[in-house]
Amino acid sequence: MKKFSLLVAAVAAMVFASCGNKTAANQGNGDSVSFEQSQIEEKIMVELDSIIDQWHKLGPVDGIFANGKIQLSEDEMKVKPNYLLPASIADDMSLLSQKYRAMGMLVVDKKVASLYKMDTDAYTATITKIATDVNDNALQEAANGDMSDAKAFYLAEKEAGRINFFWETSAAGLVETFYILSQNQEKFLQAFDDQTASDMTYHIAVLKLALDDLATYDPNIKGLVDILSPLNELNAISVDQLKEQLEKMRPQIEKARGEMLK
């Protein structure tokens, strides 16, 4: 994929830049003990800092649901989506990895629920609860801003020694967005142009670079790479291609979505 090759070249060019590495914070419970941010090699951290610049330039993956381009009629609003996660999905989660991924997915679902003028109070309460449970002010601030400022969220998590959880949250949000698009292509893809479609799938290439870098340091990330590997085939550069690929890969997208919170 040409755009992926260009990204690899751009990131490689940044490896020789200087970078100060942060000391990992004590994350304190569950699956977090297997990851120590301080162990990340300087050159890898430089790559990750370059990758987030690319990610941020593409805009929020779920921005299509909140930029006003999707307009639902009164009749369309009567048919509520039955494919969103229930807010209660996070009630029995014990692992930090699960909670961060759930946050990424629920923020997306809340935006879609708002489109349909559904009550979003339960989503808001769960999002607040998750941020409190994981004791992460950066996550709470990002959620309050709908995670639209990816770079600010990334830098805050880097400062806290939780850079891995930034990418887990982002990956989950991306998967949820593709899942929702696959459930209602006829309506949602009307808001896309070819550039939007290309940017949407380019997120996958950017995400892959970040996860591949982190997989050496975090077994949760390594598992995430395996879950997402089928989605690497999503490489559309036009709306027509995206529509075709979403239809073809709907089972793989649904499977990846189902495995995110296990």
Short mmCIF file of C-alpha atoms in Angstrom, two decimals:
data_model
loop_
_atom_site.label_atom_id
_atom_site.label_comp_id
_atom_site.label_asym_id
_atom_site.label_seq_id
_atom_site.Cartn_x
_atom_site.Cartn_y
_atom_site.Cartn_z
CA MET A 1 0.00 0.00 0.00
CA LYS A 2 1.65 3.22 -1.16
CA LYS A 3 0.42 5.40 1.67
CA PHE A 4 1.71 2.88 4.22
CA SER A 5 5.15 2.85 2.57
CA LEU A 6 5.30 6.64 2.70
CA LEU A 7 4.40 6.56 6.39
CA VAL A 8 7.15 4.04 7.14
CA ALA A 9 9.67 6.26 5.36
CA ALA A 10 8.51 9.35 7.25
CA VAL A 11 8.76 7.62 10.61
CA ALA A 12 12.17 6.13 9.81
CA ALA A 13 13.47 9.61 9.08
CA MET A 14 12.62 10.64 12.63
CA VAL A 15 14.61 7.90 14.35
CA PHE A 16 17.78 9.97 14.35
CA ALA A 17 16.16 12.89 16.17
CA SER A 18 16.86 13.40 19.84
CA CYS A 19 14.22 12.57 22.39
CA GLY A 20 13.92 12.63 26.15
CA ASN A 21 12.45 9.40 27.55
CA LYS A 22 9.99 9.55 30.43
CA THR A 23 10.11 7.36 33.50
CA ALA A 24 7.21 4.96 33.81
CA ALA A 25 4.66 5.66 36.50
CA ASN A 26 3.59 2.89 38.83
CA GLN A 27 0.33 1.78 37.27
CA GLY A 28 -0.52 -0.32 40.25
CA ASN A 29 -2.93 -3.12 39.42
CA GLY A 30 -4.11 -5.81 37.07
CA ASP A 31 -2.36 -6.23 33.75
CA SER A 32 -0.36 -3.00 33.99
CA VAL A 33 2.55 -4.62 35.83
CA SER A 34 3.70 -6.35 32.64
CA PHE A 35 4.51 -3.03 30.97
CA GLU A 36 7.27 -0.61 31.98
CA GLN A 37 7.46 2.46 29.78
CA SER A 38 10.99 3.19 30.97
CA GLN A 39 12.17 0.06 29.13
CA ILE A 40 11.22 1.47 25.72
CA GLU A 41 14.34 2.20 23.70
CA GLU A 42 14.91 5.84 22.85
CA LYS A 43 14.73 5.23 19.11
CA ILE A 44 11.38 3.48 19.52
CA MET A 45 10.02 6.35 21.58
CA VAL A 46 11.12 8.74 18.83
CA GLU A 47 9.20 6.61 16.34
CA LEU A 48 6.10 6.62 18.54
CA ASP A 49 6.27 10.40 18.91
CA SER A 50 6.45 10.68 15.11
CA ILE A 51 3.59 8.23 14.65
CA ILE A 52 1.26 10.21 16.90
CA ASP A 53 1.86 13.27 14.73
CA GLN A 54 0.59 11.29 11.74
CA TRP A 55 -2.37 9.95 13.73
CA HIS A 56 -3.33 13.40 14.97
CA LYS A 57 -3.19 14.92 11.48
CA LEU A 58 -5.80 12.42 10.30
CA GLY A 59 -8.32 13.70 12.83
CA PRO A 60 -10.46 11.69 15.26
CA VAL A 61 -11.51 8.34 13.80
CA ASP A 62 -15.08 8.80 15.00
CA GLY A 63 -15.27 12.44 13.90
CA ILE A 64 -17.70 11.55 11.13
CA PHE A 65 -20.35 10.95 13.78
CA ALA A 66 -20.00 14.40 15.28
CA ASN A 67 -19.12 16.80 12.45
CA GLY A 68 -22.72 17.44 11.40
CA LYS A 69 -22.47 15.70 8.02
CA ILE A 70 -24.74 12.85 9.05
CA GLN A 71 -28.33 14.03 9.22
CA LEU A 72 -31.07 11.65 10.31
CA SER A 73 -34.71 12.13 9.45
CA GLU A 74 -37.44 11.76 12.07
CA ASP A 75 -38.31 8.35 10.65
CA GLU A 76 -34.67 7.23 10.74
CA MET A 77 -34.38 8.29 14.36
CA LYS A 78 -37.28 6.02 15.26
CA VAL A 79 -35.22 2.96 14.29
CA LYS A 80 -32.68 2.96 17.07
CA PRO A 81 -29.36 1.13 16.45
CA ASN A 82 -29.27 -2.29 18.11
CA TYR A 83 -25.55 -2.76 17.52
CA LEU A 84 -24.15 -0.37 20.14
CA LEU A 85 -22.52 -1.67 23.29
CA PRO A 86 -24.62 -1.36 26.44
CA ALA A 87 -23.15 1.05 28.94
CA SER A 88 -23.17 -1.79 31.47
CA ILE A 89 -20.52 -3.65 29.44
CA ALA A 90 -17.80 -2.32 31.76
CA ASP A 91 -19.44 -3.39 35.03
CA ASP A 92 -17.57 -6.67 35.42
CA MET A 93 -14.22 -5.69 33.92
CA SER A 94 -11.20 -6.14 36.16
CA LEU A 95 -8.25 -5.55 33.84
CA LEU A 96 -6.93 -2.11 32.99
CA SER A 97 -6.58 -3.17 29.37
CA GLN A 98 -10.29 -4.01 29.21
CA LYS A 99 -11.28 -0.71 30.79
CA TYR A 100 -9.20 1.44 28.46
CA ARG A 101 -10.50 -0.43 25.43
CA ALA A 102 -14.07 -0.13 26.70
CA MET A 103 -13.56 3.62 27.09
CA GLY A 104 -12.49 3.97 23.47
CA MET A 105 -15.52 2.04 22.27
CA LEU A 106 -18.09 3.69 24.53
CA VAL A 107 -17.00 7.20 23.51
CA VAL A 108 -17.75 6.23 19.90
CA ASP A 109 -21.08 4.62 20.79
CA LYS A 110 -22.12 7.68 22.77
CA LYS A 111 -21.66 9.83 19.66
CA VAL A 112 -23.79 7.49 17.58
CA ALA A 113 -26.45 7.36 20.29
CA SER A 114 -26.52 11.17 20.27
CA LEU A 115 -27.16 11.14 16.52
CA TYR A 116 -30.30 9.13 17.20
CA LYS A 117 -31.26 11.38 20.13
CA MET A 118 -30.99 8.45 22.51
CA ASP A 119 -30.44 9.00 26.23
CA THR A 120 -26.66 9.09 26.72
CA ASP A 121 -26.62 9.56 30.51
CA ALA A 122 -25.68 5.92 31.08
CA TYR A 123 -22.74 6.24 28.70
CA THR A 124 -21.58 9.41 30.44
CA ALA A 125 -21.81 7.75 33.86
CA THR A 126 -19.88 4.67 32.72
CA ILE A 127 -17.18 6.73 31.01
CA THR A 128 -16.71 8.74 34.22
CA LYS A 129 -16.64 5.57 36.31
CA ILE A 130 -14.00 3.93 34.14
CA ALA A 131 -11.74 6.98 34.31
CA THR A 132 -12.14 7.02 38.09
CA ASP A 133 -11.52 3.28 38.42
CA VAL A 134 -8.23 3.43 36.52
CA ASN A 135 -7.18 6.61 38.34
CA ASP A 136 -6.27 8.40 35.14
CA ASN A 137 -6.91 12.12 34.92
CA ALA A 138 -5.68 12.18 31.32
CA LEU A 139 -8.28 9.61 30.33
CA GLN A 140 -11.03 11.60 32.03
CA GLU A 141 -9.97 14.83 30.34
CA ALA A 142 -9.75 13.09 26.98
CA ALA A 143 -13.20 11.57 27.41
CA ASN A 144 -14.67 14.93 28.41
CA GLY A 145 -13.33 16.29 25.13
CA ASP A 146 -14.55 13.24 23.18
CA MET A 147 -10.87 12.32 22.67
CA SER A 148 -10.72 14.68 19.70
CA ASP A 149 -7.26 15.99 20.62
CA ALA A 150 -5.31 12.76 20.18
CA LYS A 151 -1.88 14.31 20.62
CA ALA A 152 -2.74 15.96 23.93
CA PHE A 153 -4.14 12.65 25.17
CA TYR A 154 -1.02 10.80 23.98
CA LEU A 155 1.38 13.26 25.65
CA ALA A 156 -0.55 13.11 28.91
CA GLU A 157 -0.45 9.32 28.94
CA LYS A 158 3.24 9.38 28.05
CA GLU A 159 3.86 11.65 31.01
CA ALA A 160 1.95 9.20 33.23
CA GLY A 161 3.87 6.20 31.93
CA ARG A 162 0.76 4.76 30.26
CA ILE A 163 1.57 5.22 26.60
CA ASN A 164 0.45 1.65 25.93
CA PHE A 165 -3.04 2.43 27.13
CA PHE A 166 -3.32 5.39 24.79
CA TRP A 167 -2.87 3.02 21.87
CA GLU A 168 -5.21 0.40 23.33
CA THR A 169 -7.92 3.03 23.72
CA SER A 170 -7.31 4.36 20.22
CA ALA A 171 -7.31 0.89 18.67
CA ALA A 172 -10.61 0.04 20.33
CA GLY A 173 -12.18 3.28 19.13
CA LEU A 174 -11.02 2.58 15.59
CA VAL A 175 -12.43 -0.95 15.60
CA GLU A 176 -15.74 0.27 16.99
CA THR A 177 -15.95 2.95 14.33
CA PHE A 178 -15.37 0.46 11.52
CA TYR A 179 -17.87 -1.91 13.11
CA ILE A 180 -20.56 0.78 13.23
CA LEU A 181 -19.84 1.84 9.65
CA SER A 182 -20.23 -1.78 8.55
CA GLN A 183 -23.62 -1.99 10.27
CA ASN A 184 -25.16 0.96 8.45
CA GLN A 185 -23.12 1.71 5.35
CA GLU A 186 -25.99 3.16 3.35
CA LYS A 187 -26.48 5.98 5.81
CA PHE A 188 -23.05 6.65 7.26
CA LEU A 189 -20.98 6.45 4.09
CA GLN A 190 -23.13 9.19 2.56
CA ALA A 191 -21.10 11.57 4.72
CA PHE A 192 -17.77 10.38 3.27
CA ASP A 193 -15.77 11.64 0.34
CA ASP A 194 -12.75 9.85 -1.10
CA GLN A 195 -10.32 11.72 1.15
CA THR A 196 -12.32 10.81 4.25
CA ALA A 197 -12.38 7.17 3.20
CA SER A 198 -8.63 7.17 2.56
CA ASP A 199 -7.89 8.86 5.90
CA MET A 200 -10.11 6.37 7.71
CA THR A 201 -8.19 3.34 6.47
CA TYR A 202 -4.85 5.15 6.79
CA HIS A 203 -5.49 5.10 10.54
CA ILE A 204 -4.98 1.34 10.37
CA ALA A 205 -1.52 1.70 8.85
CA VAL A 206 -0.53 4.28 11.46
CA LEU A 207 -1.93 2.15 14.28
CA LYS A 208 -0.05 -0.91 13.02
CA LEU A 209 3.28 0.91 13.22
CA ALA A 210 2.63 1.97 16.83
CA LEU A 211 1.41 -1.43 17.96
CA ASP A 212 4.28 -3.25 16.27
CA ASP A 213 6.71 -1.01 18.14
CA LEU A 214 5.02 -1.62 21.50
CA ALA A 215 4.33 -5.35 21.08
CA THR A 216 7.88 -6.17 22.23
CA TYR A 217 7.26 -4.44 25.54
CA ASP A 218 3.65 -5.36 26.32
CA PRO A 219 1.98 -8.77 25.88
CA ASN A 220 -1.44 -7.09 25.81
CA ILE A 221 -0.34 -5.08 22.79
CA LYS A 222 1.01 -8.22 21.16
CA GLY A 223 -2.41 -9.82 21.59
CA LEU A 224 -4.02 -6.71 20.17
CA VAL A 225 -1.83 -6.97 17.06
CA ASP A 226 -3.13 -10.49 16.52
CA ILE A 227 -6.76 -9.41 16.94
CA LEU A 228 -6.38 -6.58 14.45
CA SER A 229 -4.26 -8.34 11.84
CA PRO A 230 -7.24 -9.17 9.54
CA LEU A 231 -8.11 -5.46 9.38
CA ASN A 232 -4.84 -4.73 7.59
CA GLU A 233 -6.72 -5.58 4.40
CA LEU A 234 -8.78 -2.41 4.82
CA ASN A 235 -6.85 -0.02 2.59
CA ALA A 236 -9.52 1.84 0.63
CA ILE A 237 -8.64 5.13 -1.05
CA SER A 238 -12.18 5.93 -2.19
CA VAL A 239 -15.71 5.68 -0.89
CA ASP A 240 -16.56 2.93 -3.37
CA GLN A 241 -13.57 0.88 -2.25
CA LEU A 242 -14.41 1.42 1.41
CA LYS A 243 -17.98 0.30 0.84
CA GLU A 244 -16.79 -2.83 -0.96
CA GLN A 245 -14.21 -3.66 1.70
CA LEU A 246 -16.58 -3.09 4.62
CA GLU A 247 -19.08 -5.47 3.04
CA LYS A 248 -16.45 -8.10 2.33
CA MET A 249 -14.78 -7.85 5.72
CA ARG A 250 -17.86 -7.44 7.88
CA PRO A 251 -17.35 -10.84 9.60
CA GLN A 252 -13.69 -10.08 10.37
CA ILE A 253 -14.56 -6.64 11.72
CA GLU A 254 -17.31 -8.09 13.90
CA LYS A 255 -14.95 -10.77 15.21
CA ALA A 256 -12.26 -8.23 16.06
CA ARG A 257 -14.81 -6.09 17.83
CA GLY A 258 -16.00 -9.07 19.87
CA GLU A 259 -12.48 -9.94 20.96
CA MET A 260 -11.51 -6.43 22.07
CA LEU A 261 -12.98 -6.71 25.56
CA LYS A 262 -12.12 -10.33 26.37
#
